[in-house]
PDB file of C-alpha atoms in Angstrom:
ATOM      1  CA  MET A  20     -25.506  10.823  54.501  1.00 64.00           C
ATOM      2  CA  ILE A  21     -24.740  10.946  51.047  1.00 70.00           C
ATOM      3  CA  ALA A  22     -21.105   9.849  51.849  1.00 67.00           C
ATOM      4  CA  GLU A  23     -22.480   6.625  53.371  1.00 71.00           C
ATOM      5  CA  LYS A  24     -24.670   5.805  50.651  1.00 72.00           C
ATOM      6  CA  ILE A  25     -22.060   5.906  47.955  1.00 72.00           C
ATOM      7  CA  PHE A  26     -19.179   4.902  49.391  1.00 73.00           C
ATOM      8  CA  LYS A  27     -19.278   0.843  48.898  1.00 78.00           C
ATOM      9  CA  GLY A  28     -17.326  -1.240  48.383  1.00 83.00           C
ATOM     10  CA  ILE A  29     -13.194  -2.246  49.968  1.00 90.00           C
ATOM     11  CA  GLY A  30     -11.225   0.652  50.831  1.00 91.00           C
ATOM     12  CA  ILE A  31      -7.378   0.757  50.877  1.00 94.00           C
ATOM     13  CA  ILE A  32      -5.487   2.288  54.348  1.00 94.00           C
ATOM     14  CA  VAL A  33      -2.054   2.957  54.101  1.00 95.00           C
ATOM     15  CA  ASP A  34      -0.121   4.637  57.320  1.00 93.00           C
ATOM     16  CA  ASP A  35       2.607   3.400  59.471  1.00 90.00           C
ATOM     17  CA  GLU A  36       0.787   3.733  62.495  1.00 90.00           C
ATOM     18  CA  ILE A  37      -1.962   1.551  61.759  1.00 90.00           C
ATOM     19  CA  ASP A  38      -1.038  -1.031  64.818  1.00 89.00           C
ATOM     20  CA  VAL A  39       0.334   2.051  67.390  1.00 89.00           C
ATOM     21  CA  GLU A  40      -2.763   1.768  69.991  1.00 87.00           C
ATOM     22  CA  LYS A  41      -4.331   5.168  70.479  1.00 86.00           C
ATOM     23  CA  SER A  42      -3.019   6.994  67.212  1.00 88.00           C
ATOM     24  CA  ILE A  43      -5.226   9.243  65.265  1.00 88.00           C
ATOM     25  CA  ILE A  44      -5.365   6.938  62.084  1.00 90.00           C
ATOM     26  CA  GLN A  45      -6.634   3.910  64.541  1.00 92.00           C
ATOM     27  CA  ASN A  46      -9.825   6.448  65.414  1.00 91.00           C
ATOM     28  CA  ILE A  47     -10.391   6.756  61.777  1.00 90.00           C
ATOM     29  CA  ILE A  48      -9.956   3.578  60.749  1.00 91.00           C
ATOM     30  CA  GLU A  49     -12.733   2.381  63.877  1.00 91.00           C
ATOM     31  CA  GLN A  50     -14.951   5.230  62.388  1.00 90.00           C
ATOM     32  CA  ILE A  51     -14.730   3.201  58.962  1.00 90.00           C
ATOM     33  CA  ARG A  52     -15.804   0.027  61.198  1.00 91.00           C
ATOM     34  CA  GLU A  53     -18.644   1.793  62.904  1.00 90.00           C
ATOM     35  CA  LYS A  54     -19.936   1.747  58.726  1.00 88.00           C
ATOM     36  CA  GLU A  55     -19.325  -1.787  58.212  1.00 90.00           C
ATOM     37  CA  ILE A  56     -16.949  -0.942  55.313  1.00 89.00           C
ATOM     38  CA  PRO A  57     -14.710  -3.432  54.822  1.00 93.00           C
ATOM     39  CA  TYR A  58     -10.723  -2.085  54.324  1.00 94.00           C
ATOM     40  CA  ILE A  59      -7.514  -3.862  53.401  1.00 95.00           C
ATOM     41  CA  PRO A  60      -4.597  -1.904  55.625  1.00 95.00           C
ATOM     42  CA  TYR A  61      -0.824  -1.613  54.311  1.00 95.00           C
ATOM     43  CA  LYS A  62       2.025  -0.033  56.825  1.00 93.00           C
ATOM     44  CA  SER A  63       3.958   0.902  53.451  1.00 93.00           C
ATOM     45  CA  LEU A  64       3.155   1.727  50.029  1.00 95.00           C
ATOM     46  CA  PRO A  65       2.288  -1.248  47.898  1.00 94.00           C
ATOM     47  CA  SER A  66       4.244  -2.780  45.303  1.00 94.00           C
ATOM     48  CA  ASP A  67       3.260  -2.403  41.909  1.00 92.00           C
ATOM     49  CA  GLY A  68       2.113  -6.297  41.683  1.00 92.00           C
ATOM     50  CA  VAL A  69      -0.246  -5.136  44.327  1.00 93.00           C
ATOM     51  CA  ILE A  70      -1.374  -1.921  42.546  1.00 93.00           C
ATOM     52  CA  ASP A  71      -2.319  -3.468  39.529  1.00 90.00           C
ATOM     53  CA  HIS A  72      -5.112  -5.335  41.392  1.00 90.00           C
ATOM     54  CA  PHE A  73      -6.893  -2.099  42.740  1.00 90.00           C
ATOM     55  CA  ARG A  74      -9.524  -1.737  40.252  1.00 84.00           C
ATOM     56  CA  ASN A  75     -12.749  -1.664  41.467  1.00 81.00           C
ATOM     57  CA  ILE A  76     -11.776  -0.192  45.155  1.00 87.00           C
ATOM     58  CA  SER A  77     -14.269   2.341  46.730  1.00 85.00           C
ATOM     59  CA  PHE A  78     -11.169   4.617  48.036  1.00 87.00           C
ATOM     60  CA  ILE A  79      -7.636   5.280  49.440  1.00 92.00           C
ATOM     61  CA  LEU A  80      -6.339   6.702  52.631  1.00 93.00           C
ATOM     62  CA  LEU A  81      -2.754   7.454  52.518  1.00 94.00           C
ATOM     63  CA  ASP A  82      -0.452   8.976  55.190  1.00 93.00           C
ATOM     64  CA  TRP A  83       1.497  11.557  53.151  1.00 92.00           C
ATOM     65  CA  ARG A  84       4.633  10.692  55.638  1.00 86.00           C
ATOM     66  CA  LEU A  85       5.432   7.114  55.988  1.00 82.00           C
ATOM     67  CA  SER A  86       8.389   7.485  57.547  1.00 68.00           C
ATOM     68  CA  PRO A  87      11.212   4.673  58.033  1.00 57.00           C
ATOM     69  CA  ILE A  88      12.040   6.281  61.528  1.00 57.00           C
ATOM     70  CA  PRO A  89       8.624   7.049  63.916  1.00 56.00           C
ATOM     71  CA  ASP A  90       9.128  10.420  65.761  1.00 55.00           C
ATOM     72  CA  THR A  91      11.996  11.713  63.812  1.00 57.00           C
ATOM     73  CA  LYS A  92      12.678  14.565  61.774  1.00 62.00           C
ATOM     74  CA  LEU A  93      13.981  13.407  58.626  1.00 60.00           C
ATOM     75  CA  PRO A  94      16.619  14.905  56.575  1.00 64.00           C
ATOM     76  CA  GLN A  95      15.754  16.826  53.374  1.00 63.00           C
ATOM     77  CA  GLY A  96      17.250  14.311  50.820  1.00 66.00           C
ATOM     78  CA  LEU A  97      15.396  11.336  52.560  1.00 71.00           C
ATOM     79  CA  ASN A  98      11.570  13.602  52.921  1.00 78.00           C
ATOM     80  CA  GLU A  99      12.191  14.587  49.032  1.00 86.00           C
ATOM     81  CA  LEU A 100      12.559  10.833  48.192  1.00 89.00           C
ATOM     82  CA  LEU A 101       9.179   9.555  50.492  1.00 89.00           C
ATOM     83  CA  ILE A 102       7.440  12.481  48.653  1.00 91.00           C
ATOM     84  CA  LYS A 103       8.476  11.197  45.416  1.00 93.00           C
ATOM     85  CA  GLU A 104       7.370   7.546  46.604  1.00 94.00           C
ATOM     86  CA  ASN A 105       4.112   8.937  47.071  1.00 95.00           C
ATOM     87  CA  ILE A 106       3.687  10.567  44.010  1.00 96.00           C
ATOM     88  CA  SER A 107       4.608   7.964  42.133  1.00 96.00           C
ATOM     89  CA  PHE A 108       2.442   5.407  43.723  1.00 95.00           C
ATOM     90  CA  LEU A 109      -0.583   8.190  42.873  1.00 95.00           C
ATOM     91  CA  LYS A 110       0.525   8.164  38.960  1.00 94.00           C
ATOM     92  CA  LYS A 111      -0.265   4.249  39.407  1.00 94.00           C
ATOM     93  CA  ILE A 112      -2.996   4.034  40.900  1.00 93.00           C
ATOM     94  CA  LYS A 113      -4.287   7.133  38.418  1.00 89.00           C
ATOM     95  CA  LYS A 114      -3.922   4.116  35.786  1.00 88.00           C
ATOM     96  CA  SER A 115      -5.619   1.335  37.544  1.00 86.00           C
ATOM     97  CA  CYS A 116      -8.440   3.288  38.650  1.00 87.00           C
ATOM     98  CA  PHE A 117     -10.100   6.230  39.320  1.00 84.00           C
ATOM     99  CA  CYS A 118     -11.465   6.617  42.922  1.00 85.00           C
ATOM    100  CA  PRO A 119     -11.357   9.256  45.927  1.00 85.00           C
ATOM    101  CA  ILE A 120      -8.084   9.372  47.219  1.00 91.00           C
ATOM    102  CA  PHE A 121      -7.642  11.307  50.776  1.00 89.00           C
ATOM    103  CA  ILE A 122      -4.349  12.129  52.126  1.00 93.00           C
ATOM    104  CA  PHE A 123      -3.363  12.793  55.718  1.00 87.00           C
ATOM    105  CA  SER A 124      -0.801  15.043  56.635  1.00 84.00           C
ATOM    106  CA  ASN A 125      -0.072  17.581  59.526  1.00 76.00           C
ATOM    107  CA  GLU A 126       2.187  19.136  57.060  1.00 78.00           C
ATOM    108  CA  ASP A 127       1.574  22.313  55.418  1.00 82.00           C
ATOM    109  CA  HIS A 128      -1.452  21.309  53.147  1.00 86.00           C
ATOM    110  CA  GLU A 129      -0.758  24.133  50.572  1.00 88.00           C
ATOM    111  CA  GLN A 130       2.816  22.371  49.775  1.00 89.00           C
ATOM    112  CA  ILE A 131       0.872  19.107  49.246  1.00 91.00           C
ATOM    113  CA  ILE A 132      -1.390  20.736  46.897  1.00 91.00           C
ATOM    114  CA  THR A 133       1.301  22.803  44.805  1.00 91.00           C
ATOM    115  CA  ARG A 134       3.316  19.538  44.531  1.00 93.00           C
ATOM    116  CA  LEU A 135       0.288  17.795  42.987  1.00 93.00           C
ATOM    117  CA  VAL A 136      -0.698  20.387  40.887  1.00 92.00           C
ATOM    118  CA  THR A 137       3.037  20.430  39.740  1.00 93.00           C
ATOM    119  CA  GLU A 138       2.761  16.785  39.113  1.00 94.00           C
ATOM    120  CA  GLY A 139      -0.505  17.159  37.209  1.00 91.00           C
ATOM    121  CA  LEU A 140      -2.421  15.031  39.521  1.00 92.00           C
ATOM    122  CA  ILE A 141      -4.802  17.297  40.066  1.00 89.00           C
ATOM    123  CA  LYS A 142      -5.930  20.798  39.264  1.00 82.00           C
ATOM    124  CA  ASP A 143      -5.793  24.401  40.917  1.00 68.00           C
ATOM    125  CA  ASN A 144      -9.191  24.098  42.654  1.00 61.00           C
ATOM    126  CA  ASP A 145     -11.200  22.347  45.106  1.00 64.00           C
ATOM    127  CA  ASN A 146     -13.379  19.984  42.777  1.00 72.00           C
ATOM    128  CA  ASN A 147     -10.337  17.248  42.554  1.00 81.00           C
ATOM    129  CA  HIS A 148     -10.413  13.730  43.296  1.00 84.00           C
ATOM    130  CA  ILE A 149      -7.304  13.830  45.907  1.00 90.00           C
ATOM    131  CA  PHE A 150      -8.904  15.298  49.321  1.00 86.00           C
ATOM    132  CA  VAL A 151      -5.949  16.928  51.535  1.00 89.00           C
ATOM    133  CA  ARG A 152      -6.831  17.201  55.588  1.00 85.00           C
ATOM    134  CA  SER A 153      -4.954  16.871  58.736  1.00 85.00           C
ATOM    135  CA  LYS A 154      -5.384  13.981  60.576  1.00 82.00           C
ATOM    136  CA  SER A 155      -6.542  15.964  64.003  1.00 83.00           C
ATOM    137  CA  GLU A 156      -9.665  17.495  62.041  1.00 83.00           C
ATOM    138  CA  LEU A 157     -10.704  14.114  61.486  1.00 82.00           C
ATOM    139  CA  LYS A 158     -10.281  12.764  65.124  1.00 84.00           C
ATOM    140  CA  GLY A 159     -14.021  11.964  66.550  1.00 82.00           C
ATOM    141  CA  LYS A 160     -17.152   9.836  66.281  1.00 81.00           C
ATOM    142  CA  THR A 161     -18.334  10.942  62.691  1.00 79.00           C
ATOM    143  CA  LYS A 162     -15.937  13.876  61.749  1.00 84.00           C
ATOM    144  CA  LEU A 163     -14.386  11.450  58.724  1.00 83.00           C
ATOM    145  CA  PHE A 164     -17.664  10.945  57.310  1.00 83.00           C
ATOM    146  CA  LYS A 165     -18.979  14.578  57.701  1.00 84.00           C
ATOM    147  CA  ALA A 166     -15.463  16.096  55.989  1.00 82.00           C
ATOM    148  CA  LEU A 167     -16.371  13.417  52.927  1.00 80.00           C
ATOM    149  CA  GLU A 168     -20.170  14.933  53.209  1.00 82.00           C
ATOM    150  CA  ASN A 169     -18.755  18.429  52.454  1.00 81.00           C
ATOM    151  CA  TRP A 170     -16.051  17.466  50.158  1.00 80.00           C
ATOM    152  CA  ILE A 171     -18.370  15.486  47.699  1.00 81.00           C
ATOM    153  CA  LYS A 172     -20.756  18.101  47.548  1.00 82.00           C
ATOM    154  CA  ASN A 173     -18.129  20.450  46.092  1.00 81.00           C
ATOM    155  CA  ASN A 174     -17.094  17.595  43.796  1.00 83.00           C
ATOM    156  CA  PRO A 175     -19.414  17.030  41.473  1.00 87.00           C
ATOM    157  CA  SER A 176     -17.068  14.135  39.515  1.00 86.00           C
ATOM    158  CA  VAL A 177     -16.593  12.032  42.156  1.00 83.00           C
ATOM    159  CA  TYR A 178     -20.625  12.307  43.250  1.00 87.00           C
ATOM    160  CA  VAL A 179     -21.314  11.153  39.656  1.00 90.00           C
ATOM    161  CA  LEU A 180     -18.777   8.229  39.447  1.00 87.00           C
ATOM    162  CA  LYS A 181     -19.786   6.335  42.450  1.00 85.00           C
ATOM    163  CA  GLU A 182     -23.813   6.776  41.779  1.00 87.00           C
ATOM    164  CA  TRP A 183     -22.982   5.904  38.269  1.00 90.00           C
ATOM    165  CA  GLU A 184     -20.449   2.802  39.893  1.00 88.00           C
ATOM    166  CA  ARG A 185     -23.277   1.587  42.393  1.00 86.00           C
ATOM    167  CA  GLU A 186     -25.608   1.469  39.187  1.00 89.00           C
ATOM    168  CA  TYR A 187     -23.177  -0.072  37.035  1.00 91.00           C
ATOM    169  CA  PHE A 188     -22.285  -2.962  39.385  1.00 90.00           C
ATOM    170  CA  ASP A 189     -25.592  -3.861  40.110  1.00 91.00           C
ATOM    171  CA  ALA A 190     -26.810  -4.305  36.289  1.00 94.00           C
ATOM    172  CA  LYS A 191     -23.580  -5.897  35.630  1.00 95.00           C
ATOM    173  CA  ASN A 192     -24.259  -8.688  38.435  1.00 95.00           C
ATOM    174  CA  LYS A 193     -27.522  -9.064  36.922  1.00 94.00           C
ATOM    175  CA  LEU A 194     -26.795  -9.457  33.233  1.00 96.00           C
ATOM    176  CA  PHE A 195     -24.337 -12.065  34.050  1.00 97.00           C
ATOM    177  CA  SER A 196     -26.215 -13.980  36.901  1.00 97.00           C
ATOM    178  CA  GLU A 197     -29.690 -13.948  34.148  1.00 96.00           C
ATOM    179  CA  PHE A 198     -27.417 -15.136  31.227  1.00 96.00           C
ATOM    180  CA  HIS A 199     -25.327 -17.968  32.851  1.00 97.00           C
ATOM    181  CA  GLU A 200     -28.974 -19.054  34.719  1.00 96.00           C
ATOM    182  CA  MET A 201     -29.749 -19.266  30.835  1.00 96.00           C
ATOM    183  CA  ASN A 202     -26.968 -21.132  29.726  1.00 97.00           C
ATOM    184  CA  PRO A 203     -23.568 -21.348  31.225  1.00 96.00           C
ATOM    185  CA  ASN A 204     -22.331 -21.521  27.412  1.00 97.00           C
ATOM    186  CA  TRP A 205     -23.932 -18.202  26.502  1.00 97.00           C
ATOM    187  CA  PRO A 206     -20.655 -16.447  25.271  1.00 96.00           C
ATOM    188  CA  LYS A 207     -19.912 -19.736  22.575  1.00 96.00           C
ATOM    189  CA  ILE A 208     -23.489 -19.553  21.317  1.00 96.00           C
ATOM    190  CA  LEU A 209     -23.221 -15.907  20.827  1.00 95.00           C
ATOM    191  CA  TRP A 210     -19.832 -16.399  19.130  1.00 94.00           C
ATOM    192  CA  LYS A 211     -20.975 -18.769  16.856  1.00 93.00           C
ATOM    193  CA  THR A 212     -24.032 -16.534  15.827  1.00 91.00           C
ATOM    194  CA  PHE A 213     -21.747 -13.776  15.097  1.00 88.00           C
ATOM    195  CA  ILE A 214     -19.521 -15.623  12.800  1.00 86.00           C
ATOM    196  CA  SER A 215     -22.284 -16.901  10.777  1.00 84.00           C
ATOM    197  CA  ASP A 216     -23.113 -13.312  10.535  1.00 78.00           C
ATOM    198  CA  HIS A 217     -20.148 -12.282   9.215  1.00 75.00           C
ATOM    199  CA  SER A 218     -19.620  -9.843  12.109  1.00 73.00           C
ATOM    200  CA  ASN A 219     -16.233  -9.155  14.406  1.00 77.00           C
ATOM    201  CA  GLU A 220     -17.111 -11.518  16.965  1.00 86.00           C
ATOM    202  CA  SER A 221     -15.419  -9.559  19.648  1.00 86.00           C
ATOM    203  CA  MET A 222     -16.666  -6.011  19.116  1.00 82.00           C
ATOM    204  CA  GLU A 223     -20.378  -7.558  18.657  1.00 87.00           C
ATOM    205  CA  LEU A 224     -20.181  -9.137  21.957  1.00 93.00           C
ATOM    206  CA  GLY A 225     -18.786  -6.307  23.975  1.00 92.00           C
ATOM    207  CA  GLU A 226     -21.678  -4.204  22.283  1.00 90.00           C
ATOM    208  CA  LEU A 227     -24.070  -6.661  23.164  1.00 94.00           C
ATOM    209  CA  ILE A 228     -23.002  -6.572  26.832  1.00 96.00           C
ATOM    210  CA  SER A 229     -22.867  -3.165  27.080  1.00 94.00           C
ATOM    211  CA  ARG A 230     -26.277  -2.654  25.771  1.00 93.00           C
ATOM    212  CA  ASN A 231     -27.758  -5.435  28.144  1.00 94.00           C
ATOM    213  CA  ILE A 232     -26.324  -3.407  31.001  1.00 95.00           C
ATOM    214  CA  HIS A 233     -27.358  -0.134  30.065  1.00 92.00           C
ATOM    215  CA  THR A 234     -30.922  -1.695  29.810  1.00 91.00           C
ATOM    216  CA  ARG A 235     -30.720  -3.187  33.521  1.00 91.00           C
ATOM    217  CA  MET A 236     -29.609   0.111  34.747  1.00 89.00           C
ATOM    218  CA  THR A 237     -32.561   1.817  36.718  1.00 81.00           C
ATOM    219  CA  PRO A 238     -32.968   5.343  35.913  1.00 83.00           C
ATOM    220  CA  PHE A 239     -30.272   7.669  37.668  1.00 83.00           C
ATOM    221  CA  GLU A 240     -31.489  10.210  39.900  1.00 84.00           C
ATOM    222  CA  PHE A 241     -28.652  12.594  40.759  1.00 86.00           C
ATOM    223  CA  SER A 242     -29.175  15.258  43.248  1.00 86.00           C
ATOM    224  CA  GLY A 243     -29.090  18.681  41.348  1.00 87.00           C
ATOM    225  CA  LYS A 244     -28.064  20.307  44.821  1.00 85.00           C
ATOM    226  CA  ILE A 245     -25.005  19.015  43.992  1.00 85.00           C
ATOM    227  CA  LEU A 246     -24.815  19.448  40.297  1.00 88.00           C
ATOM    228  CA  ASN A 247     -26.666  22.663  39.797  1.00 86.00           C
ATOM    229  CA  LYS A 248     -24.442  24.352  42.720  1.00 80.00           C
ATOM    230  CA  LYS A 249     -22.958  27.504  42.236  1.00 78.00           C
ATOM    231  CA  GLY A 250     -19.435  27.750  41.815  1.00 72.00           C
ATOM    232  CA  LYS A 251     -16.463  28.804  39.760  1.00 75.00           C
ATOM    233  CA  LYS A 252     -17.776  29.536  35.955  1.00 80.00           C
ATOM    234  CA  SER A 253     -16.230  27.465  33.013  1.00 80.00           C
ATOM    235  CA  ASN A 254     -15.052  29.348  30.094  1.00 84.00           C
ATOM    236  CA  GLN A 255     -15.576  28.546  26.512  1.00 86.00           C
ATOM    237  CA  SER A 256     -12.515  26.761  25.856  1.00 85.00           C
ATOM    238  CA  GLU A 257     -13.474  24.350  28.982  1.00 83.00           C
ATOM    239  CA  ILE A 258     -16.748  23.821  27.920  1.00 85.00           C
ATOM    240  CA  LEU A 259     -16.093  23.027  24.426  1.00 85.00           C
ATOM    241  CA  LYS A 260     -13.411  20.186  25.574  1.00 84.00           C
ATOM    242  CA  VAL A 261     -16.276  18.539  27.819  1.00 86.00           C
ATOM    243  CA  ILE A 262     -18.583  18.397  24.549  1.00 86.00           C
ATOM    244  CA  GLU A 263     -16.245  17.162  22.622  1.00 82.00           C
ATOM    245  CA  GLY A 264     -15.201  14.712  25.318  1.00 83.00           C
ATOM    246  CA  GLY A 265     -18.742  13.394  25.337  1.00 83.00           C
ATOM    247  CA  ARG A 266     -18.929  12.736  21.499  1.00 82.00           C
ATOM    248  CA  TYR A 267     -15.594  12.315  20.293  1.00 81.00           C
ATOM    249  CA  LEU A 268     -13.281   9.690  21.290  1.00 82.00           C
ATOM    250  CA  LYS A 269      -9.618  10.356  19.850  1.00 81.00           C
ATOM    251  CA  ASN A 270      -7.856   7.779  17.681  1.00 80.00           C
ATOM    252  CA  GLU A 271      -5.239   7.097  20.236  1.00 79.00           C
ATOM    253  CA  PHE A 272      -8.217   5.403  22.370  1.00 79.00           C
ATOM    254  CA  LEU A 273      -9.782   3.398  19.751  1.00 79.00           C
ATOM    255  CA  ASN A 274      -8.978  -0.022  18.837  1.00 77.00           C
ATOM    256  CA  SER A 275      -6.718  -0.205  15.802  1.00 76.00           C
ATOM    257  CA  ASN A 276      -8.578  -3.696  14.137  1.00 76.00           C
ATOM    258  CA  ASP A 277     -12.297  -1.736  14.888  1.00 81.00           C
ATOM    259  CA  ILE A 278     -13.801   0.547  12.294  1.00 86.00           C
ATOM    260  CA  ALA A 279     -17.360   1.093  12.594  1.00 85.00           C
ATOM    261  CA  PRO A 280     -20.650   3.379  11.327  1.00 90.00           C
ATOM    262  CA  GLY A 281     -19.686   7.217  12.368  1.00 89.00           C
ATOM    263  CA  ASP A 282     -16.002   6.684  12.529  1.00 91.00           C
ATOM    264  CA  ILE A 283     -14.148  10.330  11.445  1.00 90.00           C
ATOM    265  CA  PHE A 284     -11.017  10.613   8.955  1.00 89.00           C
ATOM    266  CA  TYR A 285      -9.250  13.228   8.446  1.00 87.00           C
ATOM    267  CA  PHE A 286      -6.677  14.040   5.255  1.00 85.00           C
ATOM    268  CA  ASN A 287      -6.351  16.244   2.850  1.00 87.00           C
ATOM    269  CA  SER A 288      -7.444  19.140   5.352  1.00 86.00           C
ATOM    270  CA  GLU A 289     -11.093  17.514   5.218  1.00 89.00           C
ATOM    271  CA  TYR A 290     -12.857  15.673   7.434  1.00 90.00           C
ATOM    272  CA  TYR A 291     -14.755  12.647   6.220  1.00 93.00           C
ATOM    273  CA  ILE A 292     -17.625  10.059   8.103  1.00 93.00           C
ATOM    274  CA  ASN A 293     -17.915   6.602   7.716  1.00 93.00           C
ATOM    275  CA  ILE A 294     -21.456   5.437   6.483  1.00 93.00           C
ATOM    276  CA  ARG A 295     -20.716   1.682   5.761  1.00 92.00           C
ATOM    277  CA  ALA A 296     -22.917  -0.854   7.803  1.00 88.00           C
ATOM    278  CA  ALA A 297     -20.709  -2.297  10.584  1.00 81.00           C
ATOM    279  CA  CYS A 298     -21.252  -5.701   9.018  1.00 80.00           C
ATOM    280  CA  ASP A 299     -19.003  -4.899   5.904  1.00 83.00           C
ATOM    281  CA  CYS A 300     -16.743  -2.843   8.325  1.00 84.00           C
ATOM    282  CA  ILE A 301     -14.414  -6.171   8.388  1.00 80.00           C
ATOM    283  CA  PRO A 302     -12.303  -8.008   6.550  1.00 80.00           C
ATOM    284  CA  ASP A 303     -13.522 -10.647   4.169  1.00 76.00           C
ATOM    285  CA  ARG A 304     -13.340 -14.265   5.934  1.00 70.00           C
ATOM    286  CA  ASN A 305     -13.330 -15.873   2.414  1.00 73.00           C
ATOM    287  CA  LYS A 306     -10.070 -13.825   1.942  1.00 75.00           C
ATOM    288  CA  PRO A 307      -7.783 -14.643   4.531  1.00 72.00           C
ATOM    289  CA  GLU A 308      -4.732 -12.344   3.342  1.00 77.00           C
ATOM    290  CA  GLU A 309      -7.297  -9.017   3.492  1.00 78.00           C
ATOM    291  CA  LYS A 310      -6.410  -7.064   6.647  1.00 82.00           C
ATOM    292  CA  ILE A 311      -8.712  -3.902   8.076  1.00 80.00           C
ATOM    293  CA  ASP A 312      -6.913  -1.669   6.066  1.00 82.00           C
ATOM    294  CA  ASP A 313      -8.076  -3.145   3.612  1.00 84.00           C
ATOM    295  CA  VAL A 314     -11.747  -2.753   3.946  1.00 87.00           C
ATOM    296  CA  GLN A 315     -13.151  -0.426   1.669  1.00 89.00           C
ATOM    297  CA  LEU A 316     -15.461   2.266   3.683  1.00 91.00           C
ATOM    298  CA  TYR A 317     -18.114   4.600   2.080  1.00 92.00           C
ATOM    299  CA  LEU A 318     -17.427   8.038   3.561  1.00 93.00           C
ATOM    300  CA  LEU A 319     -19.272  11.467   3.448  1.00 93.00           C
ATOM    301  CA  LEU A 320     -16.984  14.542   3.633  1.00 92.00           C
ATOM    302  CA  ILE A 321     -18.431  16.617   6.893  1.00 86.00           C
ATOM    303  CA  PRO A 322     -18.556  20.350   5.915  1.00 82.00           C
ATOM    304  CA  ILE A 323     -16.868  22.352   8.721  1.00 72.00           C
ATOM    305  CA  LYS A 324     -18.609  25.959   9.365  1.00 59.00           C
ATOM    306  CA  SER A 325     -16.430  26.960  12.154  1.00 53.00           C
ATOM    307  CA  GLY A 326     -13.807  25.470  14.679  1.00 56.00           C
ATOM    308  CA  THR A 327     -12.204  22.313  14.290  1.00 58.00           C
ATOM    309  CA  LEU A 328     -12.466  18.776  15.313  1.00 57.00           C
ATOM    310  CA  PRO A 329      -9.906  16.962  17.415  1.00 56.00           C
ATOM    311  CA  LYS A 330      -7.756  15.411  15.738  1.00 52.00           C
TER     312      LYS A 330
END
């Protein structure tokens, strides 16, 4: 099964009935144990400090109704407060990591999905990283993983994430193990080399690590049955956004102290591309007062025949 293959790592389970014998969540946990997947259980929503450590988790199981009073119908005001806490938790998780989140609820699924759409957590379609199901639907020996299997086949984004993640972590471990065997002080050795080359040390070290991780990643073998599966067609605007996202990185996501060849600048209603060598895109070390804004660049005007570039 694809689900068993790609869901590697620690899971997070948030459910107030974790310790209740013969509860449905106990059955779901048993299915996870059978696959020897490690997990961390919580009876209530984790604090912000704990959430900040959720960087490389594999998946999250969340009970939508974490009631402070079991088996009791909650007043509307209290129920809304609990929903807002769930929404806040999901938004914080989204900032810490992108991972599959499975919401378990016996309430109206459409109401939950509508609320998630309204809060900007998912889009109004089936291709989302948040999965809403009734606990009773997943009770059994393998129903959880069968449901995940069907969900993954309709979720190319999550499928690609988990496949890429698996290769990335393997390559990262290989890289740092190999370099540590060569010399435990390898970062210091390279840092001094970058200083002597008058380069941006942080950027050069980061790029060297990225290149070496990439070369250690084995060729990907994504499933065409999932990625080429027929479904809702994307319109031209959506296609352009994806292409732009793969080719351009907006200024808000860039380090303000880094300039590199290929950077695009927009002023006076024109677009320009920087062609100056990377080693010349840093302040002069012989001039301590020189800042990144003082660096002179070589810019070429980019002719735009149609449309615009994202600013």
